[in-house]
Amino acid sequence: MSTTVTSKGQVTIPKAVRDRLGLKPGSKVEFKSGPGGEVVLKRTDEKRPPSRFLKFLGHAGPGLSTDEIMALTRGDD
């Protein structure tokens, strides 16, 4: 992803990045310098986007016991 700096020093944050961070108008962000010269954009307000994995929580069921997993791993019948 790339963007262009305007004459005022402004850039548009690409939509994929805004979506990933859950940024909306009024969201607070911070720019930090990384050790390799990169710049990291971080959301700094208290609102965090929901985990994209949260919807899968509890869908696997109770699962197998450790003994059952070990038996499958070893090929025991």
Short mmCIF file of C-alpha atoms in Angstrom, two decimals:
data_model
loop_
_atom_site.label_atom_id
_atom_site.label_comp_id
_atom_site.label_asym_id
_atom_site.label_seq_id
_atom_site.Cartn_x
_atom_site.Cartn_y
_atom_site.Cartn_z
CA MET A 1 0.00 0.00 0.00
CA SER A 2 1.24 3.45 -0.70
CA THR A 3 -0.06 6.98 -0.47
CA THR A 4 1.10 10.46 -1.44
CA VAL A 5 2.10 13.27 0.90
CA THR A 6 0.23 16.51 0.16
CA SER A 7 1.83 19.97 0.14
CA LYS A 8 0.55 20.35 3.73
CA GLY A 9 2.31 17.15 4.84
CA GLN A 10 -0.92 15.16 5.05
CA VAL A 11 -1.54 11.60 3.92
CA THR A 12 -4.61 9.43 3.60
CA ILE A 13 -4.37 6.25 5.66
CA PRO A 14 -5.29 3.38 3.31
CA LYS A 15 -8.71 1.83 3.96
CA ALA A 16 -7.23 -1.61 4.72
CA VAL A 17 -5.13 -0.06 7.52
CA ARG A 18 -8.08 1.96 8.86
CA ASP A 19 -10.21 -1.18 8.90
CA ARG A 20 -7.49 -3.26 10.57
CA LEU A 21 -7.05 -0.69 13.36
CA GLY A 22 -10.76 0.16 13.57
CA LEU A 23 -10.03 3.83 12.85
CA LYS A 24 -12.98 6.17 12.45
CA PRO A 25 -13.11 9.96 12.19
CA GLY A 26 -11.83 11.33 15.50
CA SER A 27 -9.71 8.27 16.35
CA LYS A 28 -6.36 9.08 17.96
CA VAL A 29 -3.18 7.65 16.48
CA GLU A 30 0.51 7.85 17.30
CA PHE A 31 3.55 7.55 15.01
CA LYS A 32 6.62 5.82 16.46
CA SER A 33 10.06 5.31 14.93
CA GLY A 34 11.13 1.69 14.74
CA PRO A 35 14.67 0.38 15.14
CA GLY A 36 15.12 -0.17 11.39
CA GLY A 37 14.02 3.33 10.42
CA GLU A 38 10.41 2.30 9.80
CA VAL A 39 7.50 4.28 11.20
CA VAL A 40 4.79 2.45 13.15
CA LEU A 41 1.22 3.74 13.30
CA LYS A 42 -0.54 2.85 16.56
CA ARG A 43 -4.05 3.57 17.74
CA THR A 44 -3.85 5.44 21.06
CA ASP A 45 -7.42 6.02 22.15
CA GLU A 46 -9.11 3.53 24.45
CA LYS A 47 -11.34 2.05 21.76
CA ARG A 48 -9.92 -1.18 20.41
CA PRO A 49 -11.29 -3.07 17.43
CA PRO A 50 -12.86 -6.42 18.34
CA SER A 51 -10.64 -9.44 17.80
CA ARG A 52 -11.21 -11.03 14.43
CA PHE A 53 -10.85 -14.41 16.16
CA LEU A 54 -13.43 -13.72 18.89
CA LYS A 55 -16.28 -15.02 16.70
CA PHE A 56 -14.65 -18.48 16.72
CA LEU A 57 -14.51 -18.72 20.50
CA GLY A 58 -16.32 -21.85 21.69
CA HIS A 59 -17.02 -23.28 18.23
CA ALA A 60 -14.72 -26.28 18.56
CA GLY A 61 -16.74 -27.92 21.32
CA PRO A 62 -15.22 -29.64 24.34
CA GLY A 63 -12.51 -31.35 22.27
CA LEU A 64 -10.37 -34.35 23.05
CA SER A 65 -8.60 -35.15 26.29
CA THR A 66 -4.80 -35.16 26.41
CA ASP A 67 -4.80 -38.96 26.50
CA GLU A 68 -7.03 -39.13 23.40
CA ILE A 69 -4.78 -36.70 21.51
CA MET A 70 -1.67 -38.71 22.47
CA ALA A 71 -3.34 -41.93 21.31
CA LEU A 72 -4.16 -40.35 17.94
CA THR A 73 -0.62 -38.98 17.64
CA ARG A 74 0.93 -42.39 18.36
CA GLY A 75 -1.50 -44.22 16.10
CA ASP A 76 -2.93 -46.28 18.95
CA ASP A 77 -6.27 -47.91 18.20
#
